[in-house]
């Protein structure tokens, strides 16, 4: 199957700082990528759809000014958590579609102190 | 809106035995796809199996097979000859249409434990 990478895998930051998470499709191109948030022992919650060459589409209740998404190329989407606070601590996962299915990155664990 | 329900929060199976995980969904669409994803402790989501709604034949992938009942909107996953490495969270997912760029709707997940 297709391979999606995420970087970093784990990040710890201080409250008030910004953190950027990268999502890359390694062996295919993706005009669309998805960003999810997952709390412990829960399912994935779609945050936004990243679109190459246009603005991201955010799900209801997701603050677009707090979670900035940029789909810079056909293989790269970034999620920036701005002015992070402890409540933003979570596991963030990206995915990209290829050959009829979505393939997921390994996730990024964000801890905000 | 489409919904996906997994009614079994936890299941356990003896190694080498067979287990079935349940999933039901609700949709008014006629063209859609269904998926089962596995999330082991590493938290990497892994595609296990997919089913196109227009195909009557149930999908199979080695020890994994599905029982797709379109009229009942049911999509269960059967794992045969269970192995310790099958222990994970399993998520059922739904997608409208045949555009892989459409969003997925996930069920709440089932935690599968495999006993040695």
Short mmCIF file of C-alpha atoms in Angstrom, two decimals:
data_model
loop_
_atom_site.label_atom_id
_atom_site.label_comp_id
_atom_site.label_asym_id
_atom_site.label_seq_id
_atom_site.Cartn_x
_atom_site.Cartn_y
_atom_site.Cartn_z
CA UNK A 1 0.00 0.00 0.00
CA UNK A 2 0.85 3.66 -0.23
CA UNK A 3 3.14 5.17 2.41
CA UNK A 4 2.42 8.32 4.38
CA UNK A 5 4.94 9.81 6.78
CA UNK A 6 4.53 12.32 9.60
CA UNK A 7 7.08 14.44 11.36
CA UNK A 8 7.71 14.79 14.21
CA UNK A 9 6.43 11.63 15.85
CA UNK A 10 6.45 13.23 19.29
CA UNK A 11 6.74 16.87 20.30
CA UNK A 12 6.68 18.59 23.66
CA UNK A 13 6.22 22.33 23.74
CA UNK A 14 5.51 25.13 26.17
CA UNK A 15 2.11 26.72 26.42
CA UNK A 16 1.78 29.66 24.03
CA UNK A 17 4.19 28.40 21.41
CA UNK A 18 3.33 27.10 17.95
CA UNK A 19 4.01 23.63 16.63
CA UNK A 20 4.13 22.49 13.02
CA UNK A 21 3.38 18.92 12.00
CA UNK A 22 4.26 17.67 8.51
CA UNK A 23 2.43 15.01 6.55
CA UNK A 24 4.00 13.60 3.39
CA UNK A 25 2.84 11.11 0.80
CA UNK A 26 6.05 9.30 -0.06
CA UNK A 27 5.24 7.32 -3.18
CA UNK A 28 2.14 8.97 -4.57
CA UNK A 29 0.61 12.38 -5.06
CA UNK A 30 -2.37 13.60 -3.06
CA UNK A 31 -4.49 16.63 -3.91
CA UNK A 32 -6.40 15.98 -0.72
CA UNK A 33 -5.17 15.04 2.73
CA UNK A 34 -7.04 14.70 5.99
CA UNK A 35 -6.14 15.67 9.53
CA UNK A 36 -7.56 13.81 12.50
CA UNK A 37 -7.31 14.11 16.24
CA UNK A 38 -7.54 11.09 18.50
CA UNK A 39 -8.01 11.10 22.24
CA UNK A 40 -6.99 8.05 24.29
CA UNK A 41 -9.23 5.03 23.76
CA UNK A 42 -11.42 6.95 21.33
CA UNK A 43 -12.02 6.94 17.62
CA UNK A 44 -10.53 9.34 15.11
CA UNK A 45 -12.16 12.74 14.86
CA UNK A 46 -11.82 14.51 11.52
CA UNK A 47 -10.52 18.04 12.01
CA UNK A 48 -10.10 19.27 8.46
CA UNK A 49 -9.59 18.40 4.84
CA UNK A 50 -6.47 19.82 3.27
CA UNK A 51 -6.72 20.74 -0.40
CA UNK A 52 -3.72 21.39 -2.62
CA UNK A 53 -3.96 24.84 -4.14
CA UNK A 54 -6.97 25.98 -2.13
CA UNK A 55 -8.13 26.60 1.39
CA UNK A 56 -8.65 23.79 3.83
CA UNK A 57 -12.14 22.74 4.82
CA UNK A 58 -12.65 22.61 8.58
CA UNK A 59 -15.14 20.49 10.48
CA UNK A 60 -17.66 22.17 12.70
CA UNK A 61 -16.18 23.24 16.00
CA UNK A 62 -12.56 23.27 14.80
CA UNK A 63 -10.94 26.68 15.09
CA UNK A 64 -9.32 27.47 11.76
CA UNK A 65 -7.18 30.23 13.24
CA UNK A 66 -5.80 27.85 15.81
CA UNK A 67 -5.18 24.89 13.54
CA UNK A 68 -3.59 26.30 10.40
CA UNK A 69 -3.39 23.95 7.46
CA UNK A 70 -1.27 24.47 4.37
CA UNK A 71 -1.18 22.02 1.48
CA UNK A 72 2.05 23.25 -0.04
CA UNK A 73 2.48 20.62 -2.74
CA UNK A 74 1.01 17.38 -4.04
CA UNK A 75 3.02 15.46 -1.44
CA UNK A 76 3.04 17.74 1.60
CA UNK A 77 0.45 19.10 4.00
CA UNK A 78 1.25 20.84 7.27
CA UNK A 79 -0.80 21.41 10.39
CA UNK A 80 0.32 24.23 12.66
CA UNK A 81 -1.12 24.39 16.15
CA UNK A 82 -0.84 28.05 17.05
CA UNK A 83 -0.54 29.34 20.61
CA UNK A 84 -0.79 25.81 21.92
CA UNK A 85 -2.37 25.15 25.30
CA UNK A 86 -2.47 22.00 27.43
CA UNK A 87 -5.94 21.15 26.11
CA UNK A 88 -4.43 20.83 22.63
CA UNK A 89 -2.38 17.88 23.84
CA UNK A 90 -3.48 14.93 21.77
CA UNK A 91 -2.53 12.48 19.05
CA UNK A 92 -2.76 13.95 15.57
CA UNK A 93 -2.96 11.72 12.50
CA UNK A 94 -2.98 12.57 8.81
CA UNK A 95 -4.15 10.48 5.90
CA UNK A 96 -4.08 10.65 2.14
CA UNK A 97 -6.16 8.81 -0.47
CA UNK A 98 -4.62 6.51 -3.06
CA UNK A 99 -5.94 3.65 -5.15
CA UNK A 100 -9.38 3.69 -3.60
CA UNK A 101 -8.44 3.82 0.07
CA UNK A 102 -7.02 6.20 2.62
CA UNK A 103 -3.56 5.59 4.02
CA UNK A 104 -2.51 6.96 7.33
CA UNK A 105 0.63 8.48 8.73
CA UNK A 106 2.07 7.07 11.96
CA UNK A 107 0.73 9.99 13.98
CA UNK A 108 2.21 12.78 16.09
CA UNK A 109 1.89 12.90 19.84
CA UNK A 110 1.68 16.51 21.00
CA UNK A 111 2.22 17.36 24.64
CA UNK A 112 1.77 20.98 25.69
CA UNK A 113 3.19 21.86 29.10
CA UNK B 1 -25.38 12.18 7.68
CA UNK B 2 -23.82 8.77 7.58
CA UNK B 3 -23.19 6.99 10.85
CA UNK B 4 -21.14 3.93 11.71
CA UNK B 5 -21.78 1.90 14.85
CA UNK B 6 -19.58 -0.72 16.45
CA UNK B 7 -21.58 -2.23 19.29
CA UNK B 8 -18.75 -4.22 20.87
CA UNK B 9 -16.30 -2.01 22.78
CA UNK B 10 -14.15 -5.04 23.61
CA UNK B 11 -13.81 -8.59 22.37
CA UNK B 12 -11.47 -11.38 23.28
CA UNK B 13 -10.47 -14.53 21.43
CA UNK B 14 -8.27 -17.48 22.12
CA UNK B 15 -5.21 -17.78 19.92
CA UNK B 16 -5.94 -19.86 16.80
CA UNK B 17 -9.69 -19.40 17.20
CA UNK B 18 -12.07 -17.31 15.09
CA UNK B 19 -13.67 -14.04 16.11
CA UNK B 20 -16.22 -11.77 14.44
CA UNK B 21 -16.38 -8.03 14.97
CA UNK B 22 -19.66 -6.28 14.24
CA UNK B 23 -20.33 -3.05 12.38
CA UNK B 24 -23.54 -1.44 11.20
CA UNK B 25 -23.93 1.76 9.26
CA UNK B 26 -26.62 4.08 8.11
CA UNK B 27 -26.70 5.74 4.70
CA UNK B 28 -29.12 6.73 2.00
CA UNK B 29 -26.46 6.37 -0.69
CA UNK B 30 -26.29 3.43 -3.05
CA UNK B 31 -22.65 3.84 -4.02
CA UNK B 32 -20.19 3.62 -1.15
CA UNK B 33 -17.20 1.79 0.25
CA UNK B 34 -16.63 0.14 3.60
CA UNK B 35 -13.33 -0.48 5.33
CA UNK B 36 -11.84 -2.13 8.36
CA UNK B 37 -8.72 -0.55 9.82
CA UNK B 38 -6.49 -1.97 12.53
CA UNK B 39 -4.73 0.24 15.07
CA UNK B 40 -2.14 -1.68 17.11
CA UNK B 41 -0.46 -0.21 20.21
CA UNK B 42 1.92 1.70 17.92
CA UNK B 43 -1.21 3.66 16.86
CA UNK B 44 -0.38 3.30 13.16
CA UNK B 45 -3.66 2.85 11.28
CA UNK B 46 -3.43 -0.12 8.94
CA UNK B 47 -5.94 -0.96 6.21
CA UNK B 48 -7.17 -4.50 6.75
CA UNK B 49 -9.85 -4.94 4.12
CA UNK B 50 -12.21 -2.98 1.89
CA UNK B 51 -15.60 -3.70 0.32
CA UNK B 52 -17.29 -1.94 -2.57
CA UNK B 53 -21.04 -1.71 -2.01
CA UNK B 54 -21.85 -2.68 -5.57
CA UNK B 55 -20.01 -5.99 -5.21
CA UNK B 56 -22.10 -8.82 -3.80
CA UNK B 57 -19.10 -11.02 -3.17
CA UNK B 58 -17.59 -10.65 0.28
CA UNK B 59 -14.01 -9.39 0.36
CA UNK B 60 -11.27 -11.60 1.78
CA UNK B 61 -7.63 -10.94 2.62
CA UNK B 62 -5.84 -14.03 3.90
CA UNK B 63 -7.23 -14.69 7.41
CA UNK B 64 -9.55 -11.69 7.25
CA UNK B 65 -12.95 -11.77 5.61
CA UNK B 66 -16.12 -9.73 5.78
CA UNK B 67 -19.80 -10.54 5.84
CA UNK B 68 -21.42 -7.70 3.92
CA UNK B 69 -25.18 -7.57 4.22
CA UNK B 70 -26.22 -4.53 2.18
CA UNK B 71 -29.93 -4.66 2.94
CA UNK B 72 -29.26 -4.93 6.65
CA UNK B 73 -26.45 -2.34 6.42
CA UNK B 74 -24.14 -4.67 8.25
CA UNK B 75 -20.42 -5.17 7.66
CA UNK B 76 -18.78 -7.61 10.06
CA UNK B 77 -15.13 -8.66 10.10
CA UNK B 78 -14.14 -12.26 10.68
CA UNK B 79 -10.61 -13.06 11.79
CA UNK B 80 -9.68 -16.72 11.42
CA UNK B 81 -6.80 -18.49 13.16
CA UNK B 82 -6.30 -15.49 15.46
CA UNK B 83 -2.73 -14.57 16.25
CA UNK B 84 -1.23 -12.57 19.10
CA UNK B 85 -0.35 -9.87 16.61
CA UNK B 86 -4.02 -9.38 15.82
CA UNK B 87 -4.52 -7.72 19.21
CA UNK B 88 -5.44 -4.11 18.42
CA UNK B 89 -8.24 -1.60 18.07
CA UNK B 90 -10.34 -2.25 15.00
CA UNK B 91 -12.26 0.54 13.33
CA UNK B 92 -15.02 0.15 10.78
CA UNK B 93 -15.22 3.03 8.31
CA UNK B 94 -17.61 4.23 5.62
CA UNK B 95 -16.99 6.38 2.56
CA UNK B 96 -19.44 7.83 0.02
CA UNK B 97 -18.88 7.00 -3.61
CA UNK B 98 -15.80 5.79 -5.41
CA UNK B 99 -13.74 8.94 -4.91
CA UNK B 100 -10.93 8.02 -2.55
CA UNK B 101 -10.68 11.71 -1.68
CA UNK B 102 -14.02 11.64 0.08
CA UNK B 103 -13.92 11.67 3.86
CA UNK B 104 -14.21 8.59 6.03
CA UNK B 105 -16.74 8.18 8.80
CA UNK B 106 -15.44 5.94 11.58
CA UNK B 107 -17.15 3.77 14.13
CA UNK B 108 -16.20 3.98 17.78
CA UNK B 109 -13.84 1.01 17.56
CA UNK B 110 -13.58 -2.47 19.07
CA UNK B 111 -10.62 -3.48 21.19
CA UNK B 112 -9.62 -7.04 20.38
CA UNK B 113 -7.63 -9.02 22.91
CA UNK B 114 -6.00 -12.30 21.92
CA UNK B 115 -5.34 -14.81 24.69
CA UNK B 116 -2.37 -17.17 24.33
#
